[in-house]
XYZ file of C-alpha atoms in Angstrom:
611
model
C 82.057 181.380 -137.100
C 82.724 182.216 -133.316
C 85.142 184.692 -134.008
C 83.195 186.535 -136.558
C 80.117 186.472 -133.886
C 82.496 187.296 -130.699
C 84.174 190.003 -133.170
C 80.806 192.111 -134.528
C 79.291 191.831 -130.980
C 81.558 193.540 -128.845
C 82.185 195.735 -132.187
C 78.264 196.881 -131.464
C 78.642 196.882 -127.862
C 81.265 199.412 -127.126
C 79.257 201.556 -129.779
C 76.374 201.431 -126.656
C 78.476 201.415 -124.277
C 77.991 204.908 -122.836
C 74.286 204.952 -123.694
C 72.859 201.239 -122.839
C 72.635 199.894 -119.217
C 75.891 197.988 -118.384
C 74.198 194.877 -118.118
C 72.521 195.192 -121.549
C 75.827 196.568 -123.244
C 78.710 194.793 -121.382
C 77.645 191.788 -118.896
C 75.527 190.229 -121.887
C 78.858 190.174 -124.284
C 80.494 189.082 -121.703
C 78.028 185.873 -121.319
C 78.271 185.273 -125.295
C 81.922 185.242 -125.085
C 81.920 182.721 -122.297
C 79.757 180.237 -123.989
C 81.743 181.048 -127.759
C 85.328 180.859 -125.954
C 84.227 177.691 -124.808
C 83.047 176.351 -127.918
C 85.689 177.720 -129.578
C 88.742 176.140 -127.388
C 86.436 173.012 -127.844
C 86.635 172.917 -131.486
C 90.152 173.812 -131.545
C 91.373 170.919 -129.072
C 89.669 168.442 -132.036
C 90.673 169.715 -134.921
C 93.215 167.054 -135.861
C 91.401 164.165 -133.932
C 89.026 161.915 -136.448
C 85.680 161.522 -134.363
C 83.629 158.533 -134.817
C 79.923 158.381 -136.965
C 78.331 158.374 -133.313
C 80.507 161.102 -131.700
C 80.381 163.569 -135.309
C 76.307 162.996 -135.235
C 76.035 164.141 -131.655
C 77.993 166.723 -132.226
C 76.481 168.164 -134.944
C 73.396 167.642 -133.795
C 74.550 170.240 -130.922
C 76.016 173.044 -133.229
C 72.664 173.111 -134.722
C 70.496 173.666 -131.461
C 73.440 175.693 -130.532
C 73.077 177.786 -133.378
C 69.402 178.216 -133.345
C 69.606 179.323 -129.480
C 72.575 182.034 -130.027
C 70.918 183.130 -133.275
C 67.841 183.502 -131.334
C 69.505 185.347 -128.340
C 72.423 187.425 -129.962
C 69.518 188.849 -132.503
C 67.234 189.936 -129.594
C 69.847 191.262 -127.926
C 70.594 193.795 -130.561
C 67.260 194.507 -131.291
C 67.314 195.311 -127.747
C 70.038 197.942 -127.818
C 68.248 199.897 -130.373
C 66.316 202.374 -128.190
C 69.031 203.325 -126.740
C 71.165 204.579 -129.840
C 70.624 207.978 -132.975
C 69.501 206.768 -135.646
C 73.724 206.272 -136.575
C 73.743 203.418 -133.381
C 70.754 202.168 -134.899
C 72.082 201.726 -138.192
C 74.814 199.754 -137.088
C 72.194 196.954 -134.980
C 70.608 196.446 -138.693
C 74.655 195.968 -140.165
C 75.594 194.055 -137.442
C 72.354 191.719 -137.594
C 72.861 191.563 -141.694
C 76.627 190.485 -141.314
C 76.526 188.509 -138.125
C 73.515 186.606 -140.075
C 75.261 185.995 -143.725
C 78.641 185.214 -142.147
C 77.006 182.479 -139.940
C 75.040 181.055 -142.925
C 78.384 181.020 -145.228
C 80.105 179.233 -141.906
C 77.697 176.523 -141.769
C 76.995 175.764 -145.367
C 78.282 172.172 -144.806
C 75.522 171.828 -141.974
C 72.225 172.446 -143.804
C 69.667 172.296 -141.348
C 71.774 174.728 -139.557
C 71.866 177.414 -142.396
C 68.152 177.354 -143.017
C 67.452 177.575 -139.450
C 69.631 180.696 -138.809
C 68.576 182.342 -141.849
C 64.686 181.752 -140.903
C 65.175 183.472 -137.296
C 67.111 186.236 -138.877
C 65.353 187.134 -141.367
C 61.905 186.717 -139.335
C 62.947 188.689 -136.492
C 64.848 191.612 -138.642
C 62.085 191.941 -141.092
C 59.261 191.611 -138.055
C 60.936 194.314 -136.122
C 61.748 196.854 -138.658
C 58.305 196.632 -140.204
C 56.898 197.302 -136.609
C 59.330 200.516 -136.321
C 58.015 201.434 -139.190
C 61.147 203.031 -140.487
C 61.462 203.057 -144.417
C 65.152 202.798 -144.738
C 65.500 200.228 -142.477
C 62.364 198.535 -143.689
C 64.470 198.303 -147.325
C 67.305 196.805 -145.488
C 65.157 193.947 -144.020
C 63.827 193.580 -147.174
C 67.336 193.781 -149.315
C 68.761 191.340 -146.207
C 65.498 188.524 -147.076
C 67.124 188.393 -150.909
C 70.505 188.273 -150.386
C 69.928 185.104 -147.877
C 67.638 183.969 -150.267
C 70.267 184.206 -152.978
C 73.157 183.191 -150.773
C 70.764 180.036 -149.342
C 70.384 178.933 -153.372
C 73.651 179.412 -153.601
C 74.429 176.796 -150.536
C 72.294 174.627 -151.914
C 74.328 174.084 -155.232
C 77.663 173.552 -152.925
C 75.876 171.192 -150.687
C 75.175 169.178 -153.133
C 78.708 169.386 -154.839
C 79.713 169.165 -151.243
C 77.543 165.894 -150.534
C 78.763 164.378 -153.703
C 82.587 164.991 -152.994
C 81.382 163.118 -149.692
C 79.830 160.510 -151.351
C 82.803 160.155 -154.182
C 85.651 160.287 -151.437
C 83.488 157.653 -149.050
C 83.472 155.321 -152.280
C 86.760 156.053 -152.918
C 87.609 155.229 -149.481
C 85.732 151.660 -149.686
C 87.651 150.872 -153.188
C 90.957 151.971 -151.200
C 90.298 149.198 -148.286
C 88.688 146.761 -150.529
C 92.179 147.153 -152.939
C 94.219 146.519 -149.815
C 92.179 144.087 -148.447
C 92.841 141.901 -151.215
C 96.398 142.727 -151.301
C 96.801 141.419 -148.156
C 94.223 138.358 -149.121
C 95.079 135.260 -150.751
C 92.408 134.740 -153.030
C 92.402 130.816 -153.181
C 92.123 130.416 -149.349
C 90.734 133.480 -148.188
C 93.146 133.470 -145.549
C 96.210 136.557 -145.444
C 98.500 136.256 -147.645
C 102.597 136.781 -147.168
C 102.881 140.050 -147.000
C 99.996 140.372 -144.709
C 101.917 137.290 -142.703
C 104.843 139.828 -142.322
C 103.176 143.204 -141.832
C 101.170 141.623 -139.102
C 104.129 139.945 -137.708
C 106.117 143.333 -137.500
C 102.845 144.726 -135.671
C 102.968 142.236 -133.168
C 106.642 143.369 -131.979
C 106.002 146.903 -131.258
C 103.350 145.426 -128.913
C 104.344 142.141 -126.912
C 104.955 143.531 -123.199
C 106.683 140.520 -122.785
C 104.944 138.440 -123.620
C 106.290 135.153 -125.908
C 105.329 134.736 -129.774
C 106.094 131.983 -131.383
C 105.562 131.317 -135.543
C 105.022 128.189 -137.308
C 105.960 127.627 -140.459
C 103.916 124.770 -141.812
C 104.714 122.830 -145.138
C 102.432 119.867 -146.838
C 103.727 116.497 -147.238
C 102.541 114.716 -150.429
C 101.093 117.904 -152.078
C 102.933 117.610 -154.915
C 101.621 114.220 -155.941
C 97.971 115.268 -155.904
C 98.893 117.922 -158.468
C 100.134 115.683 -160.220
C 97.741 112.734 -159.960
C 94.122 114.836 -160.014
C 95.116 118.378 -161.918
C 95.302 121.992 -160.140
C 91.790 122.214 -159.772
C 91.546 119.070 -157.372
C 95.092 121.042 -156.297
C 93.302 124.413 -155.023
C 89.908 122.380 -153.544
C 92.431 120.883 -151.644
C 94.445 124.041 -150.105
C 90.817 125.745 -149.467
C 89.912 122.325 -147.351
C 93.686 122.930 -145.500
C 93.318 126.319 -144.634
C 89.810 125.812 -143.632
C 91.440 123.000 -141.175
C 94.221 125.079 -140.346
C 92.045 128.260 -139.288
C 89.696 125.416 -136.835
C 92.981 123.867 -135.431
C 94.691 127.230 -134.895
C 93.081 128.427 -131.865
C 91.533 131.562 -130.301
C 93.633 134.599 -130.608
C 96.131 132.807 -133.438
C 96.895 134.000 -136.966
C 96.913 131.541 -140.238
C 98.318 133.012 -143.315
C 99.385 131.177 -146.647
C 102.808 132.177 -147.800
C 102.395 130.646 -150.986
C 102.361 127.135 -152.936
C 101.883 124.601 -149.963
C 103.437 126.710 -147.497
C 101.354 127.989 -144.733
C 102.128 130.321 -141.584
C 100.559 130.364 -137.905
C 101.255 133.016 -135.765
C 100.818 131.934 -131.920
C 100.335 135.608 -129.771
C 100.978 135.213 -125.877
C 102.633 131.825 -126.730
C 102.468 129.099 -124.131
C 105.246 126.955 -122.703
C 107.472 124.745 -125.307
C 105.443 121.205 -124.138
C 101.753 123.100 -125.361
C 103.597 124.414 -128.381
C 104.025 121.254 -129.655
C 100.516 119.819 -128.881
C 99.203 122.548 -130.556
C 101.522 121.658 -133.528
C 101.087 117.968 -132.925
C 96.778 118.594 -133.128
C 97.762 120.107 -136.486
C 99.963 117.715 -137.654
C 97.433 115.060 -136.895
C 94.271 117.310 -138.186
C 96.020 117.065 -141.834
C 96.652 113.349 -141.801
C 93.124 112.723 -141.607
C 91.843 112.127 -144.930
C 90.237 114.929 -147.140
C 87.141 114.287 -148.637
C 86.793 116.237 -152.038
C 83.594 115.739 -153.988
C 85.864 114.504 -156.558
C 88.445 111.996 -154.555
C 89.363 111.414 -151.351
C 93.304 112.849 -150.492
C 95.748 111.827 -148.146
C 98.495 113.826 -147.478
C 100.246 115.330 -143.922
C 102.194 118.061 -142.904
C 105.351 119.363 -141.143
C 105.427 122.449 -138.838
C 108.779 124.276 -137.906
C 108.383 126.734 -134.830
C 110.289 129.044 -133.594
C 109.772 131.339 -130.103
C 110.750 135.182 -128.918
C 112.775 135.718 -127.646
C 114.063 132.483 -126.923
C 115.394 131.601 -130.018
C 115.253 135.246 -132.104
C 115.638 138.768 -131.519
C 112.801 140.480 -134.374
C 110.324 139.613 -136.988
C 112.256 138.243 -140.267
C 114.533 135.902 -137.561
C 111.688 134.382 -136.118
C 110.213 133.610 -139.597
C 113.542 132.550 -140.825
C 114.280 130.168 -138.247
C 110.857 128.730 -137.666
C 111.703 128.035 -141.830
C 114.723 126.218 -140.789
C 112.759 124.256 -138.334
C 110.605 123.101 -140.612
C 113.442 121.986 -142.850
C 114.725 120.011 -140.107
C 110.981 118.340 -139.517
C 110.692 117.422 -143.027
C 114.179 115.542 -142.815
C 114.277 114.301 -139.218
C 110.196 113.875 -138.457
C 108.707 114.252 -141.250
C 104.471 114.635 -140.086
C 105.295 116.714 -137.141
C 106.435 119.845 -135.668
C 109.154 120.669 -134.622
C 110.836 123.258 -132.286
C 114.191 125.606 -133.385
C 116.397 125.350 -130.643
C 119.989 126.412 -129.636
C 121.516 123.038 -131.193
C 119.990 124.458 -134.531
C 121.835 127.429 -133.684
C 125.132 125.356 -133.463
C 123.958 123.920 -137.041
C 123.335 127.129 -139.058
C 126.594 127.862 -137.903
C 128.301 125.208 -139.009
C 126.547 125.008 -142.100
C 127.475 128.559 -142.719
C 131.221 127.441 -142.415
C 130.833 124.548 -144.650
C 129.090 126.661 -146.987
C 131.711 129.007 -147.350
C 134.223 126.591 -147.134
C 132.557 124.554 -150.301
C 132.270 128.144 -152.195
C 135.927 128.517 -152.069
C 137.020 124.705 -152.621
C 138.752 123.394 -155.471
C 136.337 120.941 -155.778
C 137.741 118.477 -158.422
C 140.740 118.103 -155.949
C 138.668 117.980 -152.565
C 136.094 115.340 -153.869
C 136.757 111.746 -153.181
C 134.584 108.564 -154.524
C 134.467 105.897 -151.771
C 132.838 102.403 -153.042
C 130.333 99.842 -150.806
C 130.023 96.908 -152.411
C 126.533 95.535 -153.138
C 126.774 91.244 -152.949
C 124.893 88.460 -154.395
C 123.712 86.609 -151.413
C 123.854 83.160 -152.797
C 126.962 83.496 -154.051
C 128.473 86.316 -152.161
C 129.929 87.664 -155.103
C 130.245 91.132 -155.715
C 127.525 92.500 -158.245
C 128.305 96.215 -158.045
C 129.350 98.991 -155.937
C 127.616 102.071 -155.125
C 129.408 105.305 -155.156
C 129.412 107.322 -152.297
C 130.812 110.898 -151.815
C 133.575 112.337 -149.535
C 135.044 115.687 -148.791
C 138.203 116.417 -147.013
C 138.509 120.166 -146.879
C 141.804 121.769 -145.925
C 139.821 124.163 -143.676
C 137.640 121.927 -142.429
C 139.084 118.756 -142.254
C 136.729 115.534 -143.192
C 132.967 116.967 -143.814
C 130.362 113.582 -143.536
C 128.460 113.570 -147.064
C 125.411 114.141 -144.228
C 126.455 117.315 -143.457
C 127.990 118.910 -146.687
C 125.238 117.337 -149.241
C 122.607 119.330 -148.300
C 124.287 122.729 -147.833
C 125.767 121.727 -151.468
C 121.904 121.534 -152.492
C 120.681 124.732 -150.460
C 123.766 126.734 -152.016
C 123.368 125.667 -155.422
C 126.684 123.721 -155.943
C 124.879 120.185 -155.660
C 124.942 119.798 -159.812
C 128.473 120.766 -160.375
C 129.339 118.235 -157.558
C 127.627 115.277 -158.941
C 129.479 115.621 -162.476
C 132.685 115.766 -160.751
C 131.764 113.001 -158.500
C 130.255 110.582 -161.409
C 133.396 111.384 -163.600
C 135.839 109.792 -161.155
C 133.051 106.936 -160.415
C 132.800 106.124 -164.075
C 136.930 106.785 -164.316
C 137.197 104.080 -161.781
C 134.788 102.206 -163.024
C 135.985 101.553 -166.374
C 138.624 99.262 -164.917
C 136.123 96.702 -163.133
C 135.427 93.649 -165.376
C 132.164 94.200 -167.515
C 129.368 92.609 -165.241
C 130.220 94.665 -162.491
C 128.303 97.773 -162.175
C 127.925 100.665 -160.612
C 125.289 102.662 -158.767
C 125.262 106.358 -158.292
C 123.099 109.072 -156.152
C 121.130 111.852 -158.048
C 119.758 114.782 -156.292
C 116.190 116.455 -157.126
C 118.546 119.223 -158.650
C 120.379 117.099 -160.821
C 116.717 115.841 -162.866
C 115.567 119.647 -162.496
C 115.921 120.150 -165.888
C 116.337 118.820 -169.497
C 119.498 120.545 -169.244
C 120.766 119.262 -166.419
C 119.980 115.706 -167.179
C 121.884 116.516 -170.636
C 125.103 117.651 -168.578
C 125.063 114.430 -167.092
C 124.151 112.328 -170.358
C 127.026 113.820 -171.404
C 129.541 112.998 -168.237
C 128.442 109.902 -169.043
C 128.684 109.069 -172.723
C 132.444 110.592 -172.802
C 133.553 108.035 -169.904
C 133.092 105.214 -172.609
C 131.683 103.200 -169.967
C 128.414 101.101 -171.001
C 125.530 102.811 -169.526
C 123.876 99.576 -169.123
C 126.256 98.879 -166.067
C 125.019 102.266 -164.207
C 122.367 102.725 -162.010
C 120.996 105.916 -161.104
C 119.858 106.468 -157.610
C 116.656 108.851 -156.829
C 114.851 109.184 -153.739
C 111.219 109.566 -153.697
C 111.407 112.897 -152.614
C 113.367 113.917 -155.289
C 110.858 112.338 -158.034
C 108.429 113.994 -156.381
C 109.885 117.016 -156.064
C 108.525 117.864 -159.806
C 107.078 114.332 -161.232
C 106.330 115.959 -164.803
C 110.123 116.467 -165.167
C 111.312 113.733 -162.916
C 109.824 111.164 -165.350
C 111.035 113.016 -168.351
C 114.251 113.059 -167.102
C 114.513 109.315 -166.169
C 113.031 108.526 -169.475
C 116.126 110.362 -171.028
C 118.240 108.256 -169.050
C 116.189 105.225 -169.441
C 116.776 105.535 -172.795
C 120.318 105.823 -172.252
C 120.187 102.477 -170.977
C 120.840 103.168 -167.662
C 119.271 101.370 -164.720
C 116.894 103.663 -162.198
C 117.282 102.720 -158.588
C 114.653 104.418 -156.543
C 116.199 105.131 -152.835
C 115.046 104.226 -149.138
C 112.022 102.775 -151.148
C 109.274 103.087 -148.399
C 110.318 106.177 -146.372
C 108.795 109.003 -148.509
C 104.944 109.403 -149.941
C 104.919 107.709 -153.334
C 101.702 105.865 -154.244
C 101.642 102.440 -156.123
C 100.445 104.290 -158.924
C 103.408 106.762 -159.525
C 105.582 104.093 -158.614
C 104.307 101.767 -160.948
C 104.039 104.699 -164.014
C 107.745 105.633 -163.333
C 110.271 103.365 -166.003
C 112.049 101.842 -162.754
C 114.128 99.051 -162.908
C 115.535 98.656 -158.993
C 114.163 99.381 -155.536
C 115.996 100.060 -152.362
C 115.103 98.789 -149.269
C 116.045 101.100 -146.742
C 118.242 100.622 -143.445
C 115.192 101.416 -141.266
C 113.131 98.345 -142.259
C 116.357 95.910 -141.701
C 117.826 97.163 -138.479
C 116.538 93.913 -135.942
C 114.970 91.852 -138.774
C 115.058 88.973 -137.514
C 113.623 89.792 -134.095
C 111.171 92.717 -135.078
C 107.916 90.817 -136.563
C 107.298 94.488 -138.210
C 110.245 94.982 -139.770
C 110.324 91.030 -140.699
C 106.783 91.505 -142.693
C 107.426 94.721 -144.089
C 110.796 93.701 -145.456
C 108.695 90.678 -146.819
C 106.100 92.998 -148.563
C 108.232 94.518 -150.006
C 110.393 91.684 -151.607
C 107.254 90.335 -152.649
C 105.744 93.506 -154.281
C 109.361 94.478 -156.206
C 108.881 90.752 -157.223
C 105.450 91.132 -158.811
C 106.545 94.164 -160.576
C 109.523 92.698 -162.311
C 112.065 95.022 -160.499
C 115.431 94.631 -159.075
C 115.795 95.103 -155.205
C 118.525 95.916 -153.262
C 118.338 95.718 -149.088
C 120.558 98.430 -147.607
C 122.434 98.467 -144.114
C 122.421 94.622 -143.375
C 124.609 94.835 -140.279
C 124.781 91.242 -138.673
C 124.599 87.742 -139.982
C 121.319 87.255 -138.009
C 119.806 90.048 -140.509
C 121.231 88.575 -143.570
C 120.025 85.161 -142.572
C 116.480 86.448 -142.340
C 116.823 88.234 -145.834
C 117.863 84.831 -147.343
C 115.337 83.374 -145.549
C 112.641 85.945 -147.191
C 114.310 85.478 -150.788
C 116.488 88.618 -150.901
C 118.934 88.627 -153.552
C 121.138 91.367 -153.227
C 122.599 93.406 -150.018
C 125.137 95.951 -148.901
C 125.894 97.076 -145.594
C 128.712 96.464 -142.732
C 128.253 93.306 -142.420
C 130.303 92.826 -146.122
C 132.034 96.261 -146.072
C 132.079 100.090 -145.158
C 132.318 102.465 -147.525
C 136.103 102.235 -148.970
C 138.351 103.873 -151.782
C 139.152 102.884 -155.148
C 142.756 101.626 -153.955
C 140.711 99.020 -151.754
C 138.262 97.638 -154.258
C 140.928 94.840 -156.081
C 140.109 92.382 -153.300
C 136.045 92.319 -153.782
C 136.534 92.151 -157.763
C 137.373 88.757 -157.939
C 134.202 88.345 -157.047
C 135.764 85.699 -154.298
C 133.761 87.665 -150.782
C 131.651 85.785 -148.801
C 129.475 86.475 -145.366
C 132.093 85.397 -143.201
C 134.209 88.599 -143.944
C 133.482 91.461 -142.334
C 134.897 94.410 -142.051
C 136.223 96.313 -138.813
């Protein structure tokens, strides 16, 4: 619009140049092209910069004073120049009015108060002016110039209001756009971002720390599972909306809570304090989920686990930091279960020897690698030797001897757990078949090995072509793995159940069973775990615990078996309490088949122990 002004004015002032006074046919030009140069340049600087609704009103709001001042002047001024010109010079003032006028009404067609404006003073002052000169040809041009921006002004109208509804359409388009990835980046249970918000905002965060520390928690319920379970999804999903709701109050000022997914939660700590307020924060958490939740339905206990890890003390970008806050909470959940817990540079030293055993256990002949070692489980009133429970050794020829601690669960996390329990059980129940008939034998089962009916038909199997009575067996489950997926887990012990084998359930007392799973799984045998014997007899916690439960495996018509009896002040205090049956040190470590002949006579007694 400038240009074309700029461009017709000086066009019709070097035409009155040599006839108008230089301050009416140059200086005044020269003023116009100041003020459009400027506003020009202006416009041109913005053209790629998105203004805001305040900044675009304001500025619009000048382009149409501006326009009704320079329509104003620049028409007066060549109304001005027409004494001075033949009636040829004067000819061009009404052409240069005409196309200066309909080229600025076609420029601002978007602005409409703009367009009506300049057409009113144009057409006013044209038509006023001619009519006064009282010239009939130009008189027919004002006249012709009134209907053409008459026309042109209808014509405007149409495309402002195609115009305004392309505006309209786009702005709604715009809203659908941000609502669409609003909820993609939404979790729609919680209301809280979801993961791929999680990681998009994580990545954000590096391009801007300064740095400054950031530290992410990865934060996984305890006893989730169960509730499911127990109460249905619906109770299920009241219950995540009450944990994020406590999650986003605990997080803090300036934090980030996301759900990942399931269970699994996120927190994102920006400008992350020292390690020691790290794990308050984590601890306030920790402790906000353990109190109970109130549902309208039930009240729900339950707890939680947090993993952290910090840049860039322990990792160098986004999917690290995630990734080892993960393994964190890993470690939490099987160290400290109910609280956080902080990756450090021992971690480090893990991953990396977990990555060796891993890769050492992917190219192992396993058949030929796997041992069975036996403990021996021992009446206490008779000392005699009951059964023996079979425990699992590797002795790589990379890595030398690999503790079942260390190898199990990178078998589990690398998917080579199952295939290791049927060779294990085969050359349990090989060995076994030679022990005399009332001696059995009890065997660990991983949450992967009851994962499916087909897996629990694998191991039917091992065990119906070792021709060994399944009465004698006991299977071993932890609590965690029952409650890993309870639907299945009780299927699957069923199958077995029906077998005839015996289910043991492990470290009875560590994990988050309630009385009522326990009590609607087909369990015939509890074990009492190491951490409620060590200093029986001179903890009076231990001593009552160990006595409650005794007393409640008792009541429920189940077998129980106290693990990790150490001394003969411990054992004492289990006879005292009515224990039955025991295995620990104090009788025997862990020994091979070659070693067994000397407890199957059935001959030991508390007085041997072993080195």
């Amino acid at each position: 619009m400038y240009s074309i002004v700029l461009i017709n004015a000086w066009a019709l002032s070097i035409t009155f140049l040599s006839t108008a006074p230089t301050w009416l046919s140059l200086y005044i030009p020269m003023g116009f092209t100041a003020i459009c140069g400027a506003r020009l340049v202006g416009w041109w600087r913005l053209r790629h910069v998105v203004p805001t609704v305040k900044y675009a009103h304001r500025a619009l709001t000048l382009t149409t004073r501006l326009a009704f001042l320079l329509t104003v002047l620049m028409t007066i001024w060549a109304l001005s120049l027409f004494p001075y010109g033949d009636p040829y010079m004067q000819g061009s003032i009404a052409f240069f009015i005409a196309i200066t006028g309909l080229g600025v009404i076609n420029c601002l067609q978007q602005l409409r108060s703009a367009t009506i404006m300049v057409a009113i003073v144009v057409n006013c002052i044209f038509v006023a002016y001619f009519c006064i000169a009282d010239i009939t040809a130009f008189m027919g041009m004002a006249i012709n110039l009134v209907l053409v921006s008459v026309a042109l002004l209808l014509v405007m109208a149409v495309q402002f209001r195609h115009f305004a509804g392309a505006v309209s359409v786009r702005a709604e388009l715009e809203a659908i756009s941000r609502e669409n990835a609003r909820l993609a980046n939404l979790d729609s249970l919680t209301e809280l971002a979801n993961r791929r918000e999680f990681f998009a905002r994580l990545e954000g965060l590096f391009d801007k720390l300064e740095g400054k520390r950031l530290a992410v928690g990865v934060i996984d319920l305890d006893g989730f599972k169960p509730v499911n379970d127990l109460y249905g999804h619906k109770i299920g999903d009241k219950l995540l909306v009450e944990v994020g709701k406590r999650l986003a109050d605990e997080a803090g000022d300036g934090n980030h809570i996301a759900r990942l997914g399931g269970d699994e939660f996120a927190l994102t700590v920006v400008d992350c304090p020292d390690d020691t307020q790290l794990l308050a924060l984590g601890e306030r958490i920790c402790a906000a989920l353990r109190t109970p939740f109130v549902l309208a339905e039930t009240t729900v206990q339950i707890s939680g686990s947090i993993g952290f890890s910090v840049y860039p003390d322990t990792a160098g970008h986004a999917q690290e930091l995630y990734e080892r806050a993960d393994y964190a909470l890993y470690c939490s959940k099987r160290t400290s279960r109910g609280h956080p817990l902080l990756f450090t540079e021992q971690h480090m030293v893990e991953i990396e020897q977990n990555t060796r055993i891993e890769q050492a256990l992917l190219n192992a002949d396993l058949n030929a690698e796997l041992t069975v070692f036996y403990q021996p489980i021992i009446a206490i009133d008779t000392g005699k030797t009951m059964a023996f429970e079979a425990l699992a050794r590797w002795a790589s020829p990379v890595l030398g001897n690999v503790p079942p601690s260390d190898f199990i669960p990178v078998a589990e996390r690398a998917g080579l757990i199952s295939e290791m329990t049927r060779i294990l059980l085969k050359k349990a129940l090989t060995t076994a078949s030679h022990w005399p008939d009332n001696v059995g034998l009890s065997f660990n089962l991983s949450a992967h090995d009851i994962s499916s009916s087909q897996a629990v038909s694998l191991i039917v199997g091992t065990i119906l072509a070792s021709g060994v009575d399944p009465k004698r067996l006991d299977l071993e489950l932890t609590e965690t793995a029952m409650l890993h997926d309870f639907a299945q887990a009780k299927a699957a012990i069923d199958m077995l159940k029906l077998l005839g084998c015996g289910i043991a359930l492990d470290d009875f007392g560590t994990g988050y069973s309630s009385l009522s799973q326990l009590h609607a799984l087909p369990l015939t045998k509890i074990k009492i775990d190491r951490s409620f014997v060590s200093n029986l007899d001179r903890n009076p916690a231990s001593y009552k615990i160990v006595k409650s439960l005794l007393a409640l495996s008792t009541d429920m018509g189940l077998g129980c078996v106290v693990e990790g009896v150490e001394t003969k002040e411990e054992l004492a205090a289990l006879n005292i309490l009515g224990g039955r049956l025991v295995q620990g040190y104090f009788y025997s470590l862990p020994v091979p088949a070659s070693e067994l002949e000397r407890f199957l006579p059935q001959t030991t007694g508390p007085a041997q122990m072993a080195g």
